[in-house]
């Protein structure tokens, strides 16, 4: 029996420091039957030339290698363009600053082949900084339903995802939604199980972005996603849980705004054990919290 073809999409944008390491990690996969599709989304930092230098190796390594460089269209348009090119049974999208561990593809192909009711499989991550230093490892194995994902009770890191291509193509990426992974997981859950394995399979790069400046954007995009499911019986509770998630996210970077989200969560009257945990994070001095999270 032939091994299933795995399609890998790498959307690249101004990651000249990382793009070659990203592609190298795909080259080094122990699983052989891979097609690689790299789309440079209008980079201005020389990324396309760095990818070009790897063309010969990619052509010889992968069953199919496609590389395109064009004007900027945005991440979601780039992912949809990549999907049009894919010919595999399974698909993965890897940001050009993240890295896979060598057994990632083999492990997940085996799991999807042997679990036909699973539509997407994930794994643990090791967080790294901009220089590649390992910060901490996070792994939360489990099975996640629509309700788990909707209520923000999930751990499904995008760099670890492997999905069934037919399901993803039938959905596509909504170019009006900027938190594309959360929305995709919600919609995929209607097609089958989403499962996270215990094994760490990816290195996820943290850039130290200013959460206090990006928090407002994330909040509005998250609320936009929730509004798409406003008819769901648990909508009001889901909004409360999202407020709590935002409070936790901003607990170190912007305590004032974290308190605002925390208060909104409390007004929804869905108080639980996590409520107290997040309150502790907000009250904890920022420098201590930063140390704990390392």
CSV table of C-alpha atoms in Angstrom, one decimal:
chain,number,residue,atom,x,y,z
A,1,UNK,CA,0.0,0.0,0.0
A,2,UNK,CA,1.3,3.4,-1.0
A,3,UNK,CA,2.0,5.9,1.8
A,4,UNK,CA,-0.5,8.9,1.8
A,5,UNK,CA,0.9,12.1,0.2
A,6,UNK,CA,1.2,14.9,2.7
A,7,UNK,CA,0.9,18.5,1.3
A,8,UNK,CA,2.8,21.2,3.2
A,9,UNK,CA,2.1,24.8,2.7
A,10,UNK,CA,4.6,27.4,3.9
A,11,UNK,CA,3.3,31.0,3.6
A,12,UNK,CA,6.4,33.2,3.8
A,13,UNK,CA,6.5,36.9,4.6
A,14,UNK,CA,9.6,38.8,5.7
A,15,UNK,CA,11.1,35.9,7.7
A,16,UNK,CA,14.6,35.9,6.1
A,17,UNK,CA,16.1,35.0,9.5
A,18,UNK,CA,14.0,31.9,9.8
A,19,UNK,CA,12.7,30.6,6.4
A,20,UNK,CA,15.7,28.4,5.6
A,21,UNK,CA,15.5,26.7,9.1
A,22,UNK,CA,11.8,26.2,8.6
A,23,UNK,CA,12.2,24.5,5.2
A,24,UNK,CA,15.2,22.5,6.5
A,25,UNK,CA,13.0,21.0,9.2
A,26,UNK,CA,10.6,19.8,6.5
A,27,UNK,CA,13.4,18.4,4.4
A,28,UNK,CA,14.6,16.5,7.5
A,29,UNK,CA,11.2,14.7,8.1
A,30,UNK,CA,11.6,11.0,8.4
A,31,UNK,CA,8.4,10.6,6.4
A,32,UNK,CA,9.3,10.7,2.7
A,33,UNK,CA,6.0,11.2,0.8
A,34,UNK,CA,5.7,15.0,1.0
A,35,UNK,CA,4.9,17.8,-1.4
A,36,UNK,CA,6.1,21.2,-0.4
A,37,UNK,CA,4.4,24.5,-1.6
A,38,UNK,CA,6.1,27.7,-0.6
A,39,UNK,CA,4.4,31.0,-1.4
A,40,UNK,CA,6.2,34.2,-0.7
A,41,UNK,CA,3.6,36.9,0.1
A,42,UNK,CA,5.5,39.9,-1.2
A,43,UNK,CA,8.5,39.9,1.2
A,44,UNK,CA,10.8,42.9,1.1
A,45,UNK,CA,13.7,41.4,3.0
A,46,UNK,CA,15.3,39.0,0.5
A,47,UNK,CA,13.4,35.9,1.6
A,48,UNK,CA,12.6,34.7,-1.9
A,49,UNK,CA,16.3,34.5,-2.8
A,50,UNK,CA,17.0,32.4,0.2
A,51,UNK,CA,14.3,30.0,-0.8
A,52,UNK,CA,15.6,29.9,-4.3
A,53,UNK,CA,19.0,28.7,-3.0
A,54,UNK,CA,17.2,25.6,-1.6
A,55,UNK,CA,15.4,24.8,-4.9
A,56,UNK,CA,17.7,22.0,-5.9
A,57,UNK,CA,17.6,20.3,-2.5
A,58,UNK,CA,13.8,20.7,-2.3
A,59,UNK,CA,13.3,19.3,-5.9
A,60,UNK,CA,15.3,16.2,-5.1
A,61,UNK,CA,13.8,15.7,-1.7
A,62,UNK,CA,10.1,16.1,-2.2
A,63,UNK,CA,7.7,14.3,-4.5
A,64,UNK,CA,6.7,17.7,-5.8
A,65,UNK,CA,8.0,21.2,-5.0
A,66,UNK,CA,6.2,24.4,-5.9
A,67,UNK,CA,7.6,27.9,-5.2
A,68,UNK,CA,5.9,31.2,-6.0
A,69,UNK,CA,6.8,34.8,-5.2
A,70,UNK,CA,4.2,37.5,-5.8
A,71,UNK,CA,2.8,40.8,-4.5
A,72,UNK,CA,1.4,40.8,-1.0
A,73,UNK,CA,-2.2,39.5,-0.6
A,74,UNK,CA,-2.3,38.6,3.1
A,75,UNK,CA,-2.0,35.3,5.0
A,76,UNK,CA,-5.5,34.0,4.4
A,77,UNK,CA,-5.4,34.5,0.6
A,78,UNK,CA,-2.0,32.8,0.6
A,79,UNK,CA,-3.3,29.8,2.4
A,80,UNK,CA,-6.2,29.5,0.1
A,81,UNK,CA,-3.9,29.7,-2.9
A,82,UNK,CA,-1.8,27.0,-1.4
A,83,UNK,CA,-4.8,24.8,-0.9
A,84,UNK,CA,-5.6,25.0,-4.6
A,85,UNK,CA,-2.2,23.5,-5.4
A,86,UNK,CA,-2.4,20.7,-2.9
A,87,UNK,CA,-2.8,17.1,-4.1
A,88,UNK,CA,-2.3,15.1,-0.9
A,89,UNK,CA,-4.5,13.2,1.4
A,90,UNK,CA,-3.4,15.3,4.4
A,91,UNK,CA,-2.4,19.0,4.7
A,92,UNK,CA,-0.3,21.0,7.1
A,93,UNK,CA,0.4,24.8,7.1
A,94,UNK,CA,3.7,25.8,8.7
A,95,UNK,CA,4.5,29.5,9.4
A,96,UNK,CA,7.9,30.4,8.0
A,97,UNK,CA,9.4,31.1,11.4
A,98,UNK,CA,8.4,27.8,13.0
A,99,UNK,CA,10.2,24.4,13.0
A,100,UNK,CA,9.1,20.7,12.9
A,101,UNK,CA,10.8,17.9,14.7
A,102,UNK,CA,11.8,15.0,12.5
A,103,UNK,CA,9.1,12.5,13.4
A,104,UNK,CA,6.2,14.9,13.3
A,105,UNK,CA,4.9,13.9,9.9
A,106,UNK,CA,5.4,10.1,10.3
A,107,UNK,CA,3.7,10.1,13.7
A,108,UNK,CA,0.6,12.0,12.6
A,109,UNK,CA,0.2,10.2,9.3
A,110,UNK,CA,0.2,6.9,11.2
A,111,UNK,CA,-2.4,8.3,13.6
A,112,UNK,CA,-4.8,9.6,10.9
A,113,UNK,CA,-4.5,6.4,8.8
A,114,UNK,CA,-5.5,4.3,11.9
A,115,UNK,CA,-8.2,6.7,13.2
A,116,UNK,CA,-10.5,7.5,10.3
A,117,UNK,CA,-12.9,9.4,12.5
A,118,UNK,CA,-10.2,12.0,13.4
A,119,UNK,CA,-10.3,15.0,11.0
A,120,UNK,CA,-7.2,16.7,12.4
A,121,UNK,CA,-4.4,15.7,14.8
A,122,UNK,CA,-2.1,18.0,16.8
A,123,UNK,CA,0.7,17.6,19.3
A,124,UNK,CA,2.8,19.4,21.9
A,125,UNK,CA,5.1,22.4,21.3
A,126,UNK,CA,8.4,23.7,22.6
A,127,UNK,CA,8.3,27.5,22.8
A,128,UNK,CA,11.5,29.2,21.5
A,129,UNK,CA,12.6,32.8,21.4
A,130,UNK,CA,13.8,34.8,18.3
A,131,UNK,CA,17.2,33.3,18.7
A,132,UNK,CA,16.0,29.7,18.9
A,133,UNK,CA,16.5,29.3,22.7
A,134,UNK,CA,14.1,26.8,24.2
A,135,UNK,CA,11.8,28.5,26.7
A,136,UNK,CA,9.3,25.8,27.9
A,137,UNK,CA,7.4,22.8,26.6
A,138,UNK,CA,3.6,22.6,26.6
A,139,UNK,CA,1.7,19.4,25.8
A,140,UNK,CA,-2.0,18.8,26.6
A,141,UNK,CA,-3.2,15.6,25.0
A,142,UNK,CA,-6.9,15.1,24.6
A,143,UNK,CA,-9.9,15.0,22.4
A,144,UNK,CA,-11.6,18.3,21.7
A,145,UNK,CA,-15.2,18.8,20.6
A,146,UNK,CA,-16.9,21.9,19.1
A,147,UNK,CA,-18.0,22.9,22.6
A,148,UNK,CA,-14.5,22.6,24.0
A,149,UNK,CA,-13.0,24.8,21.3
A,150,UNK,CA,-15.9,27.2,21.4
A,151,UNK,CA,-15.5,27.6,25.2
A,152,UNK,CA,-11.8,28.1,24.9
A,153,UNK,CA,-11.0,24.8,26.7
A,154,UNK,CA,-8.6,23.5,24.0
A,155,UNK,CA,-4.9,23.3,23.2
A,156,UNK,CA,-4.5,22.9,19.5
A,157,UNK,CA,-1.3,24.7,18.4
A,158,UNK,CA,-1.4,25.6,14.7
A,159,UNK,CA,2.3,24.6,13.9
A,160,UNK,CA,1.4,21.0,15.0
A,161,UNK,CA,-1.7,20.6,12.9
A,162,UNK,CA,-2.2,17.9,10.3
A,163,UNK,CA,-5.6,17.9,8.7
A,164,UNK,CA,-7.6,15.9,6.1
A,165,UNK,CA,-7.3,17.8,2.9
A,166,UNK,CA,-10.8,17.1,1.6
A,167,UNK,CA,-12.3,18.6,4.8
A,168,UNK,CA,-10.1,21.7,4.7
A,169,UNK,CA,-10.8,22.3,1.0
A,170,UNK,CA,-14.5,22.1,1.6
A,171,UNK,CA,-14.2,24.8,4.2
A,172,UNK,CA,-11.4,27.0,3.0
A,173,UNK,CA,-10.0,29.9,4.9
A,174,UNK,CA,-12.4,32.9,5.5
A,175,UNK,CA,-10.4,35.9,4.5
A,176,UNK,CA,-12.5,38.2,6.7
A,177,UNK,CA,-11.3,36.3,9.8
A,178,UNK,CA,-7.8,37.0,11.0
A,179,UNK,CA,-7.6,34.4,13.8
A,180,UNK,CA,-7.7,31.8,11.2
A,181,UNK,CA,-6.7,28.7,13.2
A,182,UNK,CA,-9.4,29.0,15.9
A,183,UNK,CA,-12.1,29.5,13.3
A,184,UNK,CA,-10.8,26.6,11.2
A,185,UNK,CA,-10.8,24.3,14.3
A,186,UNK,CA,-14.4,25.2,15.1
A,187,UNK,CA,-15.5,24.4,11.6
A,188,UNK,CA,-13.4,21.3,11.2
A,189,UNK,CA,-15.0,19.9,14.4
A,190,UNK,CA,-18.2,19.4,12.4
A,191,UNK,CA,-16.4,16.9,10.2
A,192,UNK,CA,-14.9,14.7,12.9
A,193,UNK,CA,-12.7,14.6,16.0
A,194,UNK,CA,-9.8,16.9,16.7
A,195,UNK,CA,-7.2,15.2,18.8
A,196,UNK,CA,-4.0,16.4,20.4
A,197,UNK,CA,-1.2,13.8,21.1
A,198,UNK,CA,1.2,13.9,23.9
A,199,UNK,CA,4.3,14.0,21.8
A,200,UNK,CA,6.1,17.3,21.2
A,201,UNK,CA,6.3,17.7,17.4
A,202,UNK,CA,7.0,21.4,16.7
A,203,UNK,CA,9.1,24.4,17.9
A,204,UNK,CA,6.9,27.5,18.1
A,205,UNK,CA,8.7,30.9,18.0
A,206,UNK,CA,7.7,33.7,20.3
A,207,UNK,CA,8.7,37.2,19.1
A,208,UNK,CA,7.9,39.1,22.2
A,209,UNK,CA,5.1,41.1,20.6
A,210,UNK,CA,3.5,43.8,22.6
A,211,UNK,CA,0.3,42.2,23.8
A,212,UNK,CA,-1.1,45.5,25.1
A,213,UNK,CA,-1.0,46.9,21.5
A,214,UNK,CA,-2.2,43.7,19.7
A,215,UNK,CA,-4.8,42.7,22.4
A,216,UNK,CA,-7.5,45.0,21.1
A,217,UNK,CA,-7.2,43.6,17.6
A,218,UNK,CA,-7.2,40.0,18.8
A,219,UNK,CA,-10.3,40.7,21.0
A,220,UNK,CA,-12.3,42.2,18.1
A,221,UNK,CA,-11.3,39.3,15.8
A,222,UNK,CA,-12.3,36.8,18.4
A,223,UNK,CA,-15.6,38.4,19.0
A,224,UNK,CA,-16.2,38.3,15.3
A,225,UNK,CA,-15.7,34.6,15.3
A,226,UNK,CA,-18.0,34.1,18.2
A,227,UNK,CA,-20.7,36.1,16.5
A,228,UNK,CA,-20.7,33.6,13.7
A,229,UNK,CA,-22.1,31.1,16.2
A,230,UNK,CA,-24.5,33.4,18.1
A,231,UNK,CA,-27.4,30.9,17.7
A,232,UNK,CA,-25.4,28.2,19.6
A,233,UNK,CA,-27.0,27.5,23.0
A,234,UNK,CA,-23.8,28.3,24.9
A,235,UNK,CA,-23.0,31.5,23.1
A,236,UNK,CA,-23.3,33.8,26.2
A,237,UNK,CA,-21.1,31.5,28.2
A,238,UNK,CA,-18.6,31.3,25.3
A,239,UNK,CA,-18.3,35.1,25.3
A,240,UNK,CA,-17.6,35.0,29.1
A,241,UNK,CA,-14.9,32.4,28.6
A,242,UNK,CA,-13.3,34.4,25.8
A,243,UNK,CA,-13.2,37.4,28.1
A,244,UNK,CA,-11.4,35.3,30.7
A,245,UNK,CA,-9.0,34.0,28.0
A,246,UNK,CA,-8.2,37.6,27.1
A,247,UNK,CA,-7.7,38.5,30.7
A,248,UNK,CA,-5.2,35.7,31.1
A,249,UNK,CA,-3.4,36.7,27.9
A,250,UNK,CA,-3.0,40.3,29.0
A,251,UNK,CA,-2.3,39.5,32.7
A,252,UNK,CA,1.4,40.4,32.4
A,253,UNK,CA,1.5,42.9,29.6
A,254,UNK,CA,-1.5,45.2,30.4
A,255,UNK,CA,-3.0,44.6,33.8
A,256,UNK,CA,-5.5,47.4,33.5
A,257,UNK,CA,-7.0,45.9,30.3
A,258,UNK,CA,-6.8,42.5,31.8
A,259,UNK,CA,-9.0,43.7,34.7
A,260,UNK,CA,-11.5,45.1,32.2
A,261,UNK,CA,-11.8,41.7,30.5
A,262,UNK,CA,-12.0,39.9,33.8
A,263,UNK,CA,-14.8,42.1,35.0
A,264,UNK,CA,-16.8,41.4,31.8
A,265,UNK,CA,-16.2,37.7,32.4
A,266,UNK,CA,-17.6,38.0,35.9
A,267,UNK,CA,-20.7,39.8,34.7
A,268,UNK,CA,-21.5,36.7,32.6
A,269,UNK,CA,-21.8,34.8,35.9
A,270,UNK,CA,-20.1,31.7,34.7
A,271,UNK,CA,-17.5,31.6,37.4
A,272,UNK,CA,-15.3,28.5,37.8
A,273,UNK,CA,-11.9,27.4,39.1
A,274,UNK,CA,-10.1,29.0,36.2
A,275,UNK,CA,-11.6,32.4,37.2
A,276,UNK,CA,-9.5,32.3,40.4
A,277,UNK,CA,-6.4,31.2,38.5
A,278,UNK,CA,-6.6,34.1,36.1
A,279,UNK,CA,-7.3,36.5,38.9
A,280,UNK,CA,-4.1,35.3,40.6
A,281,UNK,CA,-2.2,36.0,37.4
A,282,UNK,CA,-3.6,39.5,37.2
A,283,UNK,CA,-2.8,40.3,40.8
A,284,UNK,CA,0.7,38.8,40.6
A,285,UNK,CA,3.5,41.4,39.9
A,286,UNK,CA,4.4,41.3,36.2
A,287,UNK,CA,8.1,40.4,36.8
A,288,UNK,CA,7.2,37.4,38.8
A,289,UNK,CA,4.6,36.2,36.3
A,290,UNK,CA,7.2,36.6,33.5
A,291,UNK,CA,9.6,34.3,35.4
A,292,UNK,CA,6.9,31.7,36.0
A,293,UNK,CA,6.0,31.6,32.4
A,294,UNK,CA,9.6,30.9,31.2
